[in-house]
mmCIF file of C-alpha atoms in Angstrom:
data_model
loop_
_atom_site.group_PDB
_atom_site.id
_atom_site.type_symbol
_atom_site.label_atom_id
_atom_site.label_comp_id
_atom_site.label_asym_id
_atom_site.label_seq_id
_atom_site.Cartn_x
_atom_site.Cartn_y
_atom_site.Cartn_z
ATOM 1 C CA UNK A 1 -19.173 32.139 -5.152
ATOM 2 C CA UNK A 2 -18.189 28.863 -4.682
ATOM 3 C CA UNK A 3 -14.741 27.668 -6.579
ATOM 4 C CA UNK A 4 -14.974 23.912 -8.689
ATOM 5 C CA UNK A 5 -12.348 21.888 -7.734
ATOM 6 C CA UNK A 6 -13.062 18.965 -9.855
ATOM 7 C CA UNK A 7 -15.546 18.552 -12.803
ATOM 8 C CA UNK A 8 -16.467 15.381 -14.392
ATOM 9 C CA UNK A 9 -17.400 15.523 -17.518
ATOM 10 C CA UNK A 10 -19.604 12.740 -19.856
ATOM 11 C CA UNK A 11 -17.233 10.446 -18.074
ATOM 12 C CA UNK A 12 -17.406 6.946 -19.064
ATOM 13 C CA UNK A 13 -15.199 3.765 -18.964
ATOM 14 C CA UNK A 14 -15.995 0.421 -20.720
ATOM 15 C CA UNK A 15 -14.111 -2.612 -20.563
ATOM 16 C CA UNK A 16 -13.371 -5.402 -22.635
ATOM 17 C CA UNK A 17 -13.320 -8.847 -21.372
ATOM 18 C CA UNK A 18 -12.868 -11.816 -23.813
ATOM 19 C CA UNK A 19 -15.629 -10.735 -26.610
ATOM 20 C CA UNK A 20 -17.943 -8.981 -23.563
ATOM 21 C CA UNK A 21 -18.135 -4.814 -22.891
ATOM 22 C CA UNK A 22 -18.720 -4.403 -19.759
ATOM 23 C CA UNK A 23 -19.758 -0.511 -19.303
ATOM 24 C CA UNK A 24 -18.017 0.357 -15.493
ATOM 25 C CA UNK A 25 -19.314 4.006 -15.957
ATOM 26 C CA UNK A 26 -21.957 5.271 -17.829
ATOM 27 C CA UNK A 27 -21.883 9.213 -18.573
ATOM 28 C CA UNK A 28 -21.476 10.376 -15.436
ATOM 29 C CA UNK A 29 -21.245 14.745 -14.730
ATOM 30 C CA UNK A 30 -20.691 15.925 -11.773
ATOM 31 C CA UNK A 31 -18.926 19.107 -10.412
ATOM 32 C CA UNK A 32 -16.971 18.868 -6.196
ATOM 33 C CA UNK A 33 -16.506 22.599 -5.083
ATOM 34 C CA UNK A 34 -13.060 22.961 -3.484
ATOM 35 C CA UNK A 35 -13.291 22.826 0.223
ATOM 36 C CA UNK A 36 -15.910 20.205 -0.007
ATOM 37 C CA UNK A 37 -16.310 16.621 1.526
ATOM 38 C CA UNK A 38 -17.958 14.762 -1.202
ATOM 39 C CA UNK A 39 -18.356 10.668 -0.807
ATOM 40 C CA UNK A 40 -18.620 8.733 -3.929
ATOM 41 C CA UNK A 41 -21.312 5.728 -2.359
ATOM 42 C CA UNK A 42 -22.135 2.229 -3.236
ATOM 43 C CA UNK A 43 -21.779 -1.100 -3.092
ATOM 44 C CA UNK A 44 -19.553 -3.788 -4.330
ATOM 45 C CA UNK A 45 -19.553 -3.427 -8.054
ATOM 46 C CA UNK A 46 -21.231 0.273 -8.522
ATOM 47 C CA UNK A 47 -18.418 1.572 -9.761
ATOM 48 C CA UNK A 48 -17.185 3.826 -7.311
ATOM 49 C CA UNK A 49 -13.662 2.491 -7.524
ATOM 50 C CA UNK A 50 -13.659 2.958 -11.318
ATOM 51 C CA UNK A 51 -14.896 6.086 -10.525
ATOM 52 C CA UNK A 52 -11.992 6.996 -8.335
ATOM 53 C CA UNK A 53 -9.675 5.270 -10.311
ATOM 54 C CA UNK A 54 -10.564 8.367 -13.425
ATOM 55 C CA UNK A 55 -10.682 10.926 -10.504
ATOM 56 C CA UNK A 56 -7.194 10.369 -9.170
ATOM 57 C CA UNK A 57 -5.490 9.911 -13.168
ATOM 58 C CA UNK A 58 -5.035 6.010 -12.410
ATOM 59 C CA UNK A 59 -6.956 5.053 -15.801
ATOM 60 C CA UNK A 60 -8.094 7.085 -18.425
ATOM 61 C CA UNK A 61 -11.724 7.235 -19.258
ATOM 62 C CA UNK A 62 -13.125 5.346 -22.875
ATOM 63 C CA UNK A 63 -15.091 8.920 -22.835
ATOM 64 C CA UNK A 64 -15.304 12.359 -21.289
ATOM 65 C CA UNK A 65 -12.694 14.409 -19.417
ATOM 66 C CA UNK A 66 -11.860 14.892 -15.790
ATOM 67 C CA UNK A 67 -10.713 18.544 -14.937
ATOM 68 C CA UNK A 68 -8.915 19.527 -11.385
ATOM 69 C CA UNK A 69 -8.043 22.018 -10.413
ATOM 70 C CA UNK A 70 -8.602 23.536 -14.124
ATOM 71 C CA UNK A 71 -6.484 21.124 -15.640
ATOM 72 C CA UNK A 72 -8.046 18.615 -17.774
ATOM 73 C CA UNK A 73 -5.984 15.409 -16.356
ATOM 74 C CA UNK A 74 -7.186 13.282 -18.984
ATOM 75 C CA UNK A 75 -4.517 14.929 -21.416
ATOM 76 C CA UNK A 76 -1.904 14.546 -19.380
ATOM 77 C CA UNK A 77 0.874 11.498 -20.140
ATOM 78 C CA UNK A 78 1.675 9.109 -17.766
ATOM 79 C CA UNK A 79 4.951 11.233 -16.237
ATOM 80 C CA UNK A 80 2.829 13.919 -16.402
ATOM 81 C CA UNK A 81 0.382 12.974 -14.224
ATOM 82 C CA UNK A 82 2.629 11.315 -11.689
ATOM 83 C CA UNK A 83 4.005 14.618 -11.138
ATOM 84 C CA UNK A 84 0.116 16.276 -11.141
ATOM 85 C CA UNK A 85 -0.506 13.977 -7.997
ATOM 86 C CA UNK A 86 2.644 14.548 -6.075
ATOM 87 C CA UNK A 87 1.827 18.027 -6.072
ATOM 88 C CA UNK A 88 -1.624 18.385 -5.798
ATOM 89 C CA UNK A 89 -3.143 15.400 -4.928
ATOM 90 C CA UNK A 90 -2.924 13.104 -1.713
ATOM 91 C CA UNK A 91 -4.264 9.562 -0.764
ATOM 92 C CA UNK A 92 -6.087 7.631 2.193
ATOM 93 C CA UNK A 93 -5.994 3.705 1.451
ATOM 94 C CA UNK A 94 -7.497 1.417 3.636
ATOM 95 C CA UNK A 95 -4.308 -0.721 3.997
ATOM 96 C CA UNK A 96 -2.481 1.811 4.992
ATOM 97 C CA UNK A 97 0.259 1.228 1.935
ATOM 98 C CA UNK A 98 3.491 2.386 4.855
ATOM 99 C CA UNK A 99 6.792 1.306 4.176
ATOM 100 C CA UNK A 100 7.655 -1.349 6.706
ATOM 101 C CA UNK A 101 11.034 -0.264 6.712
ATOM 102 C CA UNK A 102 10.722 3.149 7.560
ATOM 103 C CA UNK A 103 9.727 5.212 10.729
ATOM 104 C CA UNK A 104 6.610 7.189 10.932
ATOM 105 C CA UNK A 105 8.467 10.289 10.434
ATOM 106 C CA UNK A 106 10.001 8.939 7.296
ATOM 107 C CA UNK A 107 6.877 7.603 5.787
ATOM 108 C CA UNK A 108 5.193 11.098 6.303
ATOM 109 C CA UNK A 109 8.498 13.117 5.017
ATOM 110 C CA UNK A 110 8.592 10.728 1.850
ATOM 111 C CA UNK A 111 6.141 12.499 -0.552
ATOM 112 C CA UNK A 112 8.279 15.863 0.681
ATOM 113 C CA UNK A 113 11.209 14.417 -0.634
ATOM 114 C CA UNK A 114 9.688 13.958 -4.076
ATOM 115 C CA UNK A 115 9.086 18.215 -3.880
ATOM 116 C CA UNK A 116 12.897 18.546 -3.446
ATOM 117 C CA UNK A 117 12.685 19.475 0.742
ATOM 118 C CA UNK A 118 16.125 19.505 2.155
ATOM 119 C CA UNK A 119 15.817 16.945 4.681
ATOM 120 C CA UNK A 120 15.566 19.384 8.216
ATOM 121 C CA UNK A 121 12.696 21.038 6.178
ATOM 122 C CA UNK A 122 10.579 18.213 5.171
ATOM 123 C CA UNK A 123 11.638 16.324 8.885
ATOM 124 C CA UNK A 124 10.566 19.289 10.534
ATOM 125 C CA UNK A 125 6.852 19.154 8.644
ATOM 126 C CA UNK A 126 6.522 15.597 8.842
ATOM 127 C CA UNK A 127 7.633 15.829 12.865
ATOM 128 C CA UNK A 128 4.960 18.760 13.022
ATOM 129 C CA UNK A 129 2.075 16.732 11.334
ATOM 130 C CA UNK A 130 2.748 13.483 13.132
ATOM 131 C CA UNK A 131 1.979 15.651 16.486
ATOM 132 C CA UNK A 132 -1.146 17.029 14.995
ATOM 133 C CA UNK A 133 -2.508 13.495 14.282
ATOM 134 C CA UNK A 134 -1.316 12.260 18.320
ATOM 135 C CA UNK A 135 1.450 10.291 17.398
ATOM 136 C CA UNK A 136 4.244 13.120 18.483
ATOM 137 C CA UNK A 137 5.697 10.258 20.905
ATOM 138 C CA UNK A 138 5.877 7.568 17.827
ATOM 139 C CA UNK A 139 8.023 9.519 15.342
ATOM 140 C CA UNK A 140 10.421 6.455 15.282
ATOM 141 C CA UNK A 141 8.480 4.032 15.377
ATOM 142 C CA UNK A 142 8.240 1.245 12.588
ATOM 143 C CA UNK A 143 4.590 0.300 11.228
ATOM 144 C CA UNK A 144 4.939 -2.949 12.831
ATOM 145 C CA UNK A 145 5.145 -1.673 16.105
ATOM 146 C CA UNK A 146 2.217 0.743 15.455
ATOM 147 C CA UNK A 147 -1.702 -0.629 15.983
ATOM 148 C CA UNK A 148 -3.787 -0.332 12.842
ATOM 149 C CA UNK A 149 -5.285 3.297 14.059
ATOM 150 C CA UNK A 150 -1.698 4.970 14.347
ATOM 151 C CA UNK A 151 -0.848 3.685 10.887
ATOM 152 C CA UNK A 152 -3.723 5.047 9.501
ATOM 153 C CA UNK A 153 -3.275 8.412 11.103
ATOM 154 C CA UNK A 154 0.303 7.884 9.903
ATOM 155 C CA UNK A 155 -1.266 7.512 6.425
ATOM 156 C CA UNK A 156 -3.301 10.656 7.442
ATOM 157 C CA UNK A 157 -0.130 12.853 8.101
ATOM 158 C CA UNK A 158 1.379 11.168 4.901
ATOM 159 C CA UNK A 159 -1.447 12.702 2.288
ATOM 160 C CA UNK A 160 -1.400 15.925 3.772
ATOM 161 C CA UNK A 161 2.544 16.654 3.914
ATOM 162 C CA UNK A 162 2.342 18.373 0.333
ATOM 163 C CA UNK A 163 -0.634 20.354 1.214
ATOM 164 C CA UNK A 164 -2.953 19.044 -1.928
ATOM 165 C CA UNK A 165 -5.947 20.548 -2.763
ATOM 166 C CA UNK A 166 -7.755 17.269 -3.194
ATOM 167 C CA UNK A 167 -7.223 14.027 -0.320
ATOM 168 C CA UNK A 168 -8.901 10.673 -1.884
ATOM 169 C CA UNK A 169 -9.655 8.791 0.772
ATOM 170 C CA UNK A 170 -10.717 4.775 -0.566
ATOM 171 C CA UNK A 171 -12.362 3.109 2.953
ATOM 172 C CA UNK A 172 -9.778 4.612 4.675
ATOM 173 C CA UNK A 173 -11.291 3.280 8.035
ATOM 174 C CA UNK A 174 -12.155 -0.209 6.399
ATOM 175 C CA UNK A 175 -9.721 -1.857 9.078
ATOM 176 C CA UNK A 176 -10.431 0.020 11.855
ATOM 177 C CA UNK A 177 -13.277 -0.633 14.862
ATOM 178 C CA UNK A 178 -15.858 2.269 15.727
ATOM 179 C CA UNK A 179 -14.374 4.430 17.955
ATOM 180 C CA UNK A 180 -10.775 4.692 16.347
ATOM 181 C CA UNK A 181 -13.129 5.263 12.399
ATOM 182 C CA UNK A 182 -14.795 8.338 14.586
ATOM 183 C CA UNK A 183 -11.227 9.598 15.736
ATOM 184 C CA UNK A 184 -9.579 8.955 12.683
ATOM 185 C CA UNK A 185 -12.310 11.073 10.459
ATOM 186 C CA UNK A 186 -12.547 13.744 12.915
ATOM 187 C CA UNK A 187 -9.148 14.265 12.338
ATOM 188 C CA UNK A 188 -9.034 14.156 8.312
ATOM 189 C CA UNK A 189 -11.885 16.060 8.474
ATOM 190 C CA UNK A 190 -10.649 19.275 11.237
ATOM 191 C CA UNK A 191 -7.274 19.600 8.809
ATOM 192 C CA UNK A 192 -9.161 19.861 5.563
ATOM 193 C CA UNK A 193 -11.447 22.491 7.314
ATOM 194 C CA UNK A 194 -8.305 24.359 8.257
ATOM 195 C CA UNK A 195 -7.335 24.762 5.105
ATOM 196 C CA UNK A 196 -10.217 24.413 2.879
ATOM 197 C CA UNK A 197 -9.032 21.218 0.993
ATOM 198 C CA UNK A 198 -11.196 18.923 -0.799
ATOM 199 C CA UNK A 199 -12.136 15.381 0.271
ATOM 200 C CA UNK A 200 -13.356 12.902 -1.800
ATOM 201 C CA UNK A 201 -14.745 10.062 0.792
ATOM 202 C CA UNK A 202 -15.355 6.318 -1.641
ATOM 203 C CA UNK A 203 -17.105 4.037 0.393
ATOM 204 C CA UNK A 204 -19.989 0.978 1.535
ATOM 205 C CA UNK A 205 -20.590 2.018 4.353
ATOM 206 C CA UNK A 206 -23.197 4.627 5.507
ATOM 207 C CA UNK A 207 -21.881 5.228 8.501
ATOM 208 C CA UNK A 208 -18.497 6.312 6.953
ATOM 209 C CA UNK A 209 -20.549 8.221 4.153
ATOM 210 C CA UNK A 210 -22.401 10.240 7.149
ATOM 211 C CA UNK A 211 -19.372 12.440 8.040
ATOM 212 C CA UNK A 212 -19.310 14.277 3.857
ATOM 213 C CA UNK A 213 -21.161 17.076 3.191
ATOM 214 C CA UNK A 214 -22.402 15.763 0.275
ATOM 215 C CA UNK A 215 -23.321 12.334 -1.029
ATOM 216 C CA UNK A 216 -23.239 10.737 -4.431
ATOM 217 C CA UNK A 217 -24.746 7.159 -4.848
ATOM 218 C CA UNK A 218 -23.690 5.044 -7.849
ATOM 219 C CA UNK A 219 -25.796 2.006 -8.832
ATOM 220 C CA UNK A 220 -24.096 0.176 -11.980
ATOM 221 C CA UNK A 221 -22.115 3.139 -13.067
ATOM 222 C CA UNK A 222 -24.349 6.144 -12.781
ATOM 223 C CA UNK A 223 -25.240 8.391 -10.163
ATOM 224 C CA UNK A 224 -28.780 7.581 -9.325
ATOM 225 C CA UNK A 225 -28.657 10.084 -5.852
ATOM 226 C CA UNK A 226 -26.845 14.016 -5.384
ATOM 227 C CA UNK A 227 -27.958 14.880 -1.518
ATOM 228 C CA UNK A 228 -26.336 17.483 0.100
ATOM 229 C CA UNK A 229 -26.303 18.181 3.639
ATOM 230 C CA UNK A 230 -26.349 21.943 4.968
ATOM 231 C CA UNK A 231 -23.900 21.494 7.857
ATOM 232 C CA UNK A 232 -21.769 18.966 9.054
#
């Protein structure tokens, strides 16, 4: 029986601009099983970035609750759920978001730090993930001396140092040309295999929204499609 990881419920998020509501999100349900790659799809102005921004605690919702991992994350106070996503959430941003003045190694080992590794330890992990993701040879190396695709497999190691259950990935290959997108979701999507961790893909792009297992399609803040593929 498959375990939910996340569960969306009667979610919705207005806004208020000058005398205007503008509904972002209207009602959506939805349930990701853990292990799953789901991608939240659409275009410019669907709402799949509000969306995301409820998913990963970064706003609260007007209406309805957000659950992962069994804990409803819309109760939670700010402190609260800055410590919720150190620990069991990690993120994938399309500008990479790396500290230009520290090393690979450091920018992977930082979220360890906030877990209270010694340093060895959370070196050792960073060192271990770095090699995983091909850059074994650039542990030292600053993000300006790295090309877009080893920052973003920098960012890679970075979101899985904690082991979260859930990786939010927003266009995380947005900067990136075809060959190094392939390479770069191969590899998010072999570790979360490994260890059964849930992905949840927000893009444009169809291409990009190809490599989840499942797809949902907003279209002015509902979800207007649920396809599911049987096998990646």
């Amino acid at each position: 029986m498959q375990e939910t990881m996340i569960k969306i419920s009667d979610v919705r998020k207005v806004y208020k601009i000058g005398n205007e509501k503008v509904v972002a999100l209207d009602r959506i349900n939805a349930e990701i099983q853990k292990g799953e790659i789901c991608c939240i799809f659409g275009t410019s102005g669907s709402g799949k970035s509000t969306l995301l921004n409820q998913l990963a605690g970064m706003e609260k919702p007007t209406q309805g609750k957000v659950i992962i991992n069994k804990v409803d994350i819309t109760k939670l106070q700010e402190n609260q759920m800055a410590a919720f996503r150190q620990k069991h959430i990690g993120f994938i941003f399309q500008a990479y978001n790396l500290l230009p003045y520290m090393t690979a190694l450091e920018n992977t080992a930082l979220p360890l730090m906030f877990q209270g590794y010694g340093r060895k330890d959370r070196e050792a992990r960073a060192a271990s993930l770095l090699e995983k993701v091909g850059l074994g040879k650039r542990l030292h190396h600053y993000p300006s001396q790295m090309s877009g695709g080893q920052q973003q497999r920098v960012g890679i190691a970075r979101a899985f140092a904690v082991s979260p259950e859930v990786i939010f990935a927003d266009e995380p290959t947005g900067n990136l040309d075809t060959k190094t997108t392939s390479q770069i979701m191969e590899m998010v999507l072999e570790i979360a295999g490994k260890n059964n961790q849930t992905i949840v893909l927000v893009t444009h792009d169809p291409e990009m929204a190809s490599y989840a297992d499942r797809i949902l399609t907003l279209i002015d803040g509902n979800i207007v499609k649920d396809e599911r593929k049987e096998s990646r």
